[in-house]
């Protein structure tokens, strides 16, 4: 739920003279495109639209070996496409087939539909779409179940599928895990107030005070403003926005200049989903999971705090569960340190999958 802080980070990126910036972009994108090539006969590299929830939605399927486990990633935001991060996560594709999806209202899906044609924008609609995506991928790749990787806001969607549809899921991984509690815990609100006050952001501080801690009365614009203010005062998150997200967006060989504009529009197009999330309650929905349950959190994340994620994790009942912190990172921890996330994937997650257990 970080998207509104991105324009501030973008301003830093585009400060260089335009001609030199575009020349540099062309060179780096060309190198990234070469790095992304999958040429082996067992590999898969597909980008396409398919009908999901009555809407043409964009999917990317990449991996070095079709025999590898399939990981379906659900991005955050809402509206924050992870398809721009292909170069960051390239090494993961040597061990898994990675599926990325631009949700309705996001990225290439939004560019195809337009804001007026994106259809119903609710949390429940995104959840139904996600189930359809998993079922589509199962059929397309010929697998019974997938590993679900939920990122930030996407972790709230993915976790509900893992809880209710274990027939579709081999394991669940939450990164930058988002936990809803029906609004009982307002510590994030007051922590943001404190950071704004210490930063001397008087205008933003007044706006957040006027909103009050009760998110059930916030509108979409207020959710967006709070996300922006909270994220901009989180130094690790703001640094990751510049060094990982903005850099990846600018140099992505999968995205044109026009699609960079769409990336920013996606947050506004998706904000309508947010007000209804104030009533969601993960504890009330249940803490039992019939699949291995993993959480990977940035130790310094002030957006989705490790403390809240850990509180829920401690109550989870699952056949296997593991909670790990990536030190000296905030939000976007797996993409700030993709090497550490890959190591966790290889040593903790993949060994729990049915194929690995049978081999052992």
Short mmCIF file of C-alpha atoms in Angstrom, two decimals:
data_model
loop_
_atom_site.label_atom_id
_atom_site.label_comp_id
_atom_site.label_asym_id
_atom_site.label_seq_id
_atom_site.Cartn_x
_atom_site.Cartn_y
_atom_site.Cartn_z
CA UNK A 1 0.00 0.00 0.00
CA UNK A 2 2.89 2.23 -0.91
CA UNK A 3 2.06 3.49 -4.32
CA UNK A 4 1.42 7.10 -3.53
CA UNK A 5 4.97 7.70 -2.32
CA UNK A 6 6.45 6.60 -5.66
CA UNK A 7 6.14 9.98 -7.44
CA UNK A 8 8.39 11.55 -4.79
CA UNK A 9 11.03 8.92 -5.44
CA UNK A 10 10.52 9.34 -9.17
CA UNK A 11 11.36 13.02 -8.95
CA UNK A 12 14.82 12.11 -7.73
CA UNK A 13 15.29 9.64 -10.60
CA UNK A 14 14.39 12.06 -13.40
CA UNK A 15 16.51 14.97 -12.22
CA UNK A 16 19.20 14.10 -14.82
CA UNK A 17 18.88 15.85 -18.24
CA UNK A 18 16.34 13.99 -20.35
CA UNK A 19 18.52 13.16 -23.36
CA UNK A 20 21.23 11.57 -21.27
CA UNK A 21 18.67 9.76 -19.16
CA UNK A 22 17.01 8.22 -22.21
CA UNK A 23 20.34 7.17 -23.71
CA UNK A 24 21.37 5.54 -20.47
CA UNK A 25 17.96 3.86 -20.23
CA UNK A 26 18.33 2.32 -23.69
CA UNK A 27 21.74 0.85 -22.87
CA UNK A 28 20.72 -0.62 -19.52
CA UNK A 29 17.41 -1.98 -20.84
CA UNK A 30 19.28 -3.75 -23.62
CA UNK A 31 21.58 -5.40 -21.09
CA UNK A 32 18.63 -6.36 -18.90
CA UNK A 33 16.83 -7.88 -21.88
CA UNK A 34 19.85 -10.08 -22.58
CA UNK A 35 19.96 -11.18 -18.95
CA UNK A 36 16.26 -12.06 -19.02
CA UNK A 37 16.52 -14.34 -22.05
CA UNK A 38 15.44 -17.92 -21.46
CA UNK A 39 16.76 -20.07 -24.28
CA UNK A 40 16.76 -23.65 -22.97
CA UNK A 41 14.36 -26.15 -24.50
CA UNK A 42 12.82 -26.85 -21.09
CA UNK A 43 12.30 -23.19 -20.26
CA UNK A 44 9.19 -21.03 -20.47
CA UNK A 45 8.95 -17.31 -21.21
CA UNK A 46 5.42 -16.16 -21.94
CA UNK A 47 3.63 -12.83 -21.60
CA UNK A 48 0.00 -12.79 -22.61
CA UNK A 49 -3.55 -11.67 -21.83
CA UNK A 50 -6.22 -14.12 -20.76
CA UNK A 51 -9.82 -13.74 -19.67
CA UNK A 52 -10.06 -13.55 -15.88
CA UNK A 53 -13.24 -12.42 -14.15
CA UNK A 54 -14.70 -11.27 -17.46
CA UNK A 55 -11.70 -9.01 -18.14
CA UNK A 56 -8.55 -9.43 -20.24
CA UNK A 57 -5.77 -9.61 -17.64
CA UNK A 58 -2.01 -9.83 -18.17
CA UNK A 59 0.19 -12.70 -17.04
CA UNK A 60 3.92 -13.35 -17.26
CA UNK A 61 5.24 -16.92 -16.88
CA UNK A 62 9.02 -17.38 -16.73
CA UNK A 63 11.37 -20.14 -15.67
CA UNK A 64 14.39 -22.16 -16.78
CA UNK A 65 12.73 -25.57 -16.39
CA UNK A 66 9.05 -26.43 -16.65
CA UNK A 67 9.66 -29.28 -14.20
CA UNK A 68 10.43 -26.79 -11.40
CA UNK A 69 7.80 -25.84 -8.80
CA UNK A 70 5.40 -23.08 -9.85
CA UNK A 71 5.26 -19.89 -7.77
CA UNK A 72 2.32 -17.54 -8.37
CA UNK A 73 3.12 -14.07 -7.06
CA UNK A 74 0.39 -11.59 -6.03
CA UNK A 75 1.65 -8.01 -6.03
CA UNK A 76 0.98 -5.28 -3.52
CA UNK A 77 -0.44 -1.81 -3.66
CA UNK A 78 -3.16 -2.32 -4.65
CA UNK A 79 -1.90 -1.23 -8.04
CA UNK A 80 1.83 -1.90 -7.58
CA UNK A 81 2.78 -4.26 -10.40
CA UNK A 82 5.74 -6.53 -9.66
CA UNK A 83 6.36 -7.27 -13.33
CA UNK A 84 8.85 -4.40 -13.31
CA UNK A 85 11.04 -6.47 -10.94
CA UNK A 86 11.86 -9.22 -13.44
CA UNK A 87 15.55 -8.37 -13.50
CA UNK A 88 15.78 -8.28 -9.70
CA UNK A 89 14.30 -11.76 -9.34
CA UNK A 90 16.02 -13.31 -12.38
CA UNK A 91 18.00 -15.85 -10.33
CA UNK A 92 14.81 -17.20 -8.76
CA UNK A 93 13.73 -18.43 -12.20
CA UNK A 94 16.54 -20.99 -12.24
CA UNK A 95 14.77 -22.85 -9.43
CA UNK A 96 11.05 -22.08 -9.89
CA UNK A 97 8.65 -21.08 -12.63
CA UNK A 98 7.58 -17.59 -11.56
CA UNK A 99 4.12 -16.35 -12.52
CA UNK A 100 3.37 -12.64 -12.29
CA UNK A 101 -0.05 -11.11 -12.78
CA UNK A 102 -1.09 -7.47 -13.21
CA UNK A 103 -4.37 -7.37 -11.28
CA UNK A 104 -7.38 -5.50 -12.61
CA UNK A 105 -6.70 -1.80 -12.28
CA UNK A 106 -2.95 -2.40 -12.51
CA UNK A 107 -0.18 -2.12 -15.10
CA UNK A 108 -0.67 -3.83 -18.43
CA UNK A 109 -4.15 -5.02 -17.44
CA UNK A 110 -5.19 -1.42 -16.76
CA UNK A 111 -3.60 -0.26 -20.01
CA UNK A 112 -5.69 -2.81 -21.92
CA UNK A 113 -8.99 -2.10 -20.13
CA UNK A 114 -8.68 1.60 -19.32
CA UNK A 115 -9.86 3.01 -16.01
CA UNK A 116 -13.49 3.01 -17.12
CA UNK A 117 -13.37 -0.60 -18.28
CA UNK A 118 -11.64 -2.17 -15.31
CA UNK A 119 -14.93 -3.37 -13.88
CA UNK A 120 -15.75 -4.08 -10.26
CA UNK A 121 -12.98 -2.87 -7.96
CA UNK A 122 -13.45 -4.60 -4.63
CA UNK A 123 -11.30 -6.80 -2.44
CA UNK A 124 -13.66 -9.74 -3.02
CA UNK A 125 -13.40 -9.28 -6.80
CA UNK A 126 -9.61 -9.34 -6.60
CA UNK A 127 -9.81 -12.47 -4.48
CA UNK A 128 -12.04 -14.24 -7.01
CA UNK A 129 -9.74 -13.10 -9.82
CA UNK A 130 -6.74 -14.53 -7.98
CA UNK A 131 -8.41 -17.93 -7.61
CA UNK A 132 -9.16 -17.91 -11.35
CA UNK A 133 -5.52 -17.06 -12.09
CA UNK A 134 -4.31 -20.01 -10.01
CA UNK A 135 -6.76 -22.36 -11.68
CA UNK A 136 -5.72 -21.07 -15.11
CA UNK A 137 -2.02 -21.60 -14.33
CA UNK A 138 -2.65 -25.10 -13.02
CA UNK A 139 -4.25 -26.04 -16.31
CA UNK A 140 -1.76 -24.20 -18.51
CA UNK A 141 1.34 -25.63 -16.82
CA UNK A 142 -0.14 -29.00 -15.92
CA UNK A 143 0.40 -28.80 -12.15
CA UNK A 144 -1.95 -29.76 -9.31
CA UNK A 145 -0.96 -27.01 -6.89
CA UNK A 146 1.22 -23.91 -6.74
CA UNK A 147 3.27 -22.03 -4.19
CA UNK A 148 1.51 -18.75 -3.41
CA UNK A 149 3.79 -15.74 -2.88
CA UNK A 150 1.84 -12.78 -1.51
CA UNK A 151 3.56 -9.39 -1.38
CA UNK A 152 2.27 -6.64 0.95
CA UNK A 153 -1.40 -6.02 0.00
CA UNK A 154 -1.19 -9.12 -2.19
CA UNK A 155 -0.35 -11.19 0.88
CA UNK A 156 -3.82 -10.43 2.27
CA UNK A 157 -5.34 -11.89 -0.90
CA UNK A 158 -2.95 -14.85 -1.11
CA UNK A 159 -3.37 -15.76 2.55
CA UNK A 160 -7.13 -16.07 2.13
CA UNK A 161 -6.66 -18.48 -0.78
CA UNK A 162 -4.15 -20.53 1.21
CA UNK A 163 -6.60 -20.72 4.11
CA UNK A 164 -9.73 -21.59 2.13
CA UNK A 165 -8.37 -23.48 -0.89
CA UNK A 166 -5.55 -25.80 0.20
CA UNK A 167 -6.43 -27.95 -2.80
CA UNK A 168 -4.80 -25.25 -4.95
CA UNK A 169 -1.77 -24.51 -2.79
CA UNK A 170 1.42 -26.42 -1.91
CA UNK A 171 2.79 -23.69 0.37
CA UNK A 172 2.16 -20.07 1.31
CA UNK A 173 4.82 -17.33 1.54
CA UNK A 174 3.92 -13.87 2.79
CA UNK A 175 6.41 -11.06 2.24
CA UNK A 176 5.88 -7.60 3.72
CA UNK A 177 2.92 -9.44 5.24
CA UNK A 178 -0.24 -7.38 5.59
CA UNK A 179 -2.41 -8.31 8.56
CA UNK A 180 -5.92 -6.95 9.08
CA UNK A 181 -7.48 -6.95 12.55
CA UNK A 182 -10.77 -5.13 12.09
CA UNK A 183 -9.21 -1.85 13.23
CA UNK A 184 -8.45 -2.91 16.79
CA UNK A 185 -4.75 -2.00 16.66
CA UNK A 186 -4.19 1.69 15.88
CA UNK A 187 -0.48 1.74 16.69
CA UNK A 188 0.50 2.21 13.03
CA UNK A 189 -1.62 5.36 12.89
CA UNK A 190 -0.03 6.89 15.96
CA UNK A 191 3.47 5.83 14.89
CA UNK A 192 2.94 7.66 11.59
CA UNK A 193 1.78 10.75 13.49
CA UNK A 194 4.92 10.62 15.60
CA UNK A 195 7.19 10.33 12.55
CA UNK A 196 5.43 13.21 10.78
CA UNK A 197 5.79 15.39 13.86
CA UNK A 198 9.49 14.61 14.24
CA UNK A 199 10.01 15.32 10.52
CA UNK A 200 8.31 18.71 10.84
CA UNK A 201 5.66 17.80 8.24
CA UNK A 202 3.00 20.12 9.66
CA UNK A 203 0.56 19.99 6.74
CA UNK A 204 0.66 16.21 6.51
CA UNK A 205 0.45 15.87 10.29
CA UNK A 206 -2.70 17.99 10.37
CA UNK A 207 -4.28 15.94 7.57
CA UNK A 208 -3.64 12.64 9.35
CA UNK A 209 -4.91 14.03 12.66
CA UNK A 210 -8.11 15.16 10.94
CA UNK A 211 -8.62 11.64 9.58
CA UNK A 212 -8.53 10.09 13.04
CA UNK A 213 -7.49 6.51 13.86
CA UNK A 214 -10.78 4.88 12.83
CA UNK A 215 -10.10 3.57 9.32
CA UNK A 216 -13.71 2.43 8.89
CA UNK A 217 -14.64 6.05 8.12
CA UNK A 218 -11.74 6.76 5.75
CA UNK A 219 -12.41 7.15 2.04
CA UNK A 220 -10.12 5.96 -0.75
CA UNK A 221 -8.29 9.29 -0.95
CA UNK A 222 -7.59 9.27 2.79
CA UNK A 223 -6.22 5.72 2.61
CA UNK A 224 -3.95 6.89 -0.21
CA UNK A 225 -2.78 9.94 1.72
CA UNK A 226 -2.02 7.90 4.82
CA UNK A 227 -0.04 5.39 2.78
CA UNK A 228 1.96 8.19 1.23
CA UNK A 229 2.72 9.93 4.50
CA UNK A 230 3.53 6.74 6.41
CA UNK A 231 5.81 5.44 3.67
CA UNK A 232 7.63 8.71 3.04
CA UNK A 233 8.63 8.86 6.72
CA UNK A 234 9.97 5.29 6.70
CA UNK A 235 13.63 5.71 5.66
CA UNK A 236 14.23 2.08 4.66
CA UNK A 237 11.06 1.96 2.57
CA UNK A 238 11.74 5.27 0.85
CA UNK A 239 15.28 4.15 0.04
CA UNK A 240 13.96 0.90 -1.45
CA UNK A 241 11.50 2.84 -3.57
CA UNK A 242 14.40 4.73 -5.15
CA UNK A 243 17.01 1.98 -5.40
CA UNK A 244 14.77 -0.97 -6.27
CA UNK A 245 11.29 0.02 -7.48
CA UNK A 246 12.00 3.18 -9.45
CA UNK A 247 15.25 1.84 -10.86
CA UNK A 248 13.52 -1.38 -11.95
CA UNK A 249 10.61 0.51 -13.51
CA UNK A 250 12.86 2.85 -15.48
CA UNK A 251 15.11 0.09 -16.80
CA UNK A 252 12.52 -2.65 -17.31
CA UNK A 253 12.81 -4.14 -20.82
CA UNK A 254 9.20 -5.31 -20.46
CA UNK A 255 7.80 -1.78 -20.15
CA UNK A 256 7.61 1.13 -22.57
CA UNK A 257 7.74 4.79 -21.59
CA UNK A 258 3.95 4.96 -21.87
CA UNK A 259 3.62 2.03 -19.52
CA UNK A 260 5.65 3.91 -16.93
CA UNK A 261 2.81 6.43 -16.90
CA UNK A 262 0.31 3.61 -16.50
CA UNK A 263 2.29 2.30 -13.54
CA UNK A 264 1.60 5.53 -11.65
CA UNK A 265 -2.05 5.67 -12.73
CA UNK A 266 -2.59 2.17 -11.35
CA UNK A 267 -2.55 3.35 -7.75
CA UNK A 268 -5.39 5.79 -8.23
CA UNK A 269 -7.33 3.26 -10.31
CA UNK A 270 -6.99 0.66 -7.54
CA UNK A 271 -7.55 2.85 -4.48
CA UNK A 272 -11.29 2.12 -4.50
CA UNK A 273 -10.48 -1.31 -3.07
CA UNK A 274 -9.09 0.08 0.18
CA UNK A 275 -12.02 1.42 2.28
CA UNK A 276 -13.73 -1.98 2.54
CA UNK A 277 -10.52 -3.55 3.89
CA UNK A 278 -10.99 -1.70 7.19
CA UNK A 279 -13.50 -4.36 8.27
CA UNK A 280 -11.28 -7.35 7.39
CA UNK A 281 -10.07 -9.44 10.33
CA UNK A 282 -7.53 -12.20 9.80
CA UNK A 283 -7.92 -13.59 13.30
CA UNK A 284 -11.68 -13.84 12.87
CA UNK A 285 -11.23 -15.56 9.50
CA UNK A 286 -9.10 -18.23 11.15
CA UNK A 287 -5.51 -19.05 12.02
CA UNK A 288 -5.49 -22.66 10.85
CA UNK A 289 -3.77 -23.41 7.56
CA UNK A 290 -3.50 -26.85 6.03
CA UNK A 291 -0.41 -25.92 4.02
CA UNK A 292 3.15 -24.91 5.02
CA UNK A 293 3.07 -21.27 6.11
CA UNK A 294 6.05 -18.91 5.73
CA UNK A 295 6.53 -15.21 6.44
CA UNK A 296 9.53 -13.15 5.27
CA UNK A 297 9.57 -9.64 6.69
CA UNK A 298 11.87 -6.64 6.58
CA UNK A 299 13.20 -6.17 10.10
CA UNK A 300 12.85 -2.37 9.80
CA UNK A 301 9.51 -2.23 7.96
CA UNK A 302 7.35 0.59 9.36
CA UNK A 303 4.59 0.08 6.78
CA UNK A 304 3.63 -3.52 7.55
CA UNK A 305 5.47 -3.98 10.80
CA UNK A 306 7.17 -7.27 11.69
CA UNK A 307 5.57 -7.04 15.13
CA UNK A 308 2.04 -7.27 13.74
CA UNK A 309 2.98 -10.00 11.27
CA UNK A 310 4.65 -11.95 14.07
CA UNK A 311 1.63 -11.62 16.35
CA UNK A 312 -0.55 -13.30 13.74
CA UNK A 313 2.10 -15.84 12.83
CA UNK A 314 2.42 -16.96 16.46
CA UNK A 315 -1.27 -17.91 16.43
CA UNK A 316 -1.07 -19.79 13.13
CA UNK A 317 -1.53 -23.55 13.16
CA UNK A 318 0.09 -25.15 10.11
CA UNK A 319 1.89 -28.42 9.29
CA UNK A 320 5.11 -26.37 8.91
CA UNK A 321 5.63 -22.72 9.69
CA UNK A 322 8.63 -20.40 9.64
CA UNK A 323 9.07 -16.67 10.31
CA UNK A 324 12.24 -14.89 9.20
CA UNK A 325 13.49 -11.32 9.23
CA UNK A 326 15.73 -9.78 6.61
CA UNK A 327 17.91 -7.41 8.57
CA UNK A 328 18.49 -3.78 7.61
CA UNK A 329 15.52 -3.74 5.21
CA UNK A 330 12.05 -2.26 5.30
CA UNK A 331 9.25 -2.82 2.82
CA UNK A 332 10.21 -4.68 -0.37
CA UNK A 333 12.68 -6.73 1.68
CA UNK A 334 12.82 -9.76 -0.73
CA UNK A 335 13.57 -7.41 -3.63
CA UNK A 336 16.12 -5.39 -1.71
CA UNK A 337 17.88 -8.67 -0.86
CA UNK A 338 16.76 -11.15 -3.54
CA UNK A 339 19.74 -13.37 -2.72
CA UNK A 340 18.58 -13.90 0.86
CA UNK A 341 15.02 -14.54 -0.23
CA UNK A 342 16.22 -17.13 -2.76
CA UNK A 343 18.27 -18.84 -0.05
CA UNK A 344 15.16 -18.99 2.16
CA UNK A 345 13.14 -20.37 -0.73
CA UNK A 346 15.68 -23.11 -1.41
CA UNK A 347 16.39 -24.12 2.17
CA UNK A 348 13.00 -23.73 3.85
CA UNK A 349 10.12 -23.60 1.36
CA UNK A 350 10.94 -25.95 -1.51
CA UNK A 351 11.94 -28.87 0.77
CA UNK A 352 8.36 -28.90 2.14
CA UNK A 353 6.76 -29.48 -1.26
CA UNK A 354 5.33 -32.94 -2.03
CA UNK A 355 7.84 -33.64 -4.83
CA UNK A 356 10.77 -32.84 -2.53
CA UNK A 357 9.41 -35.06 0.24
CA UNK A 358 8.92 -37.93 -2.18
CA UNK A 359 12.50 -37.56 -3.47
CA UNK A 360 13.82 -37.59 0.09
#
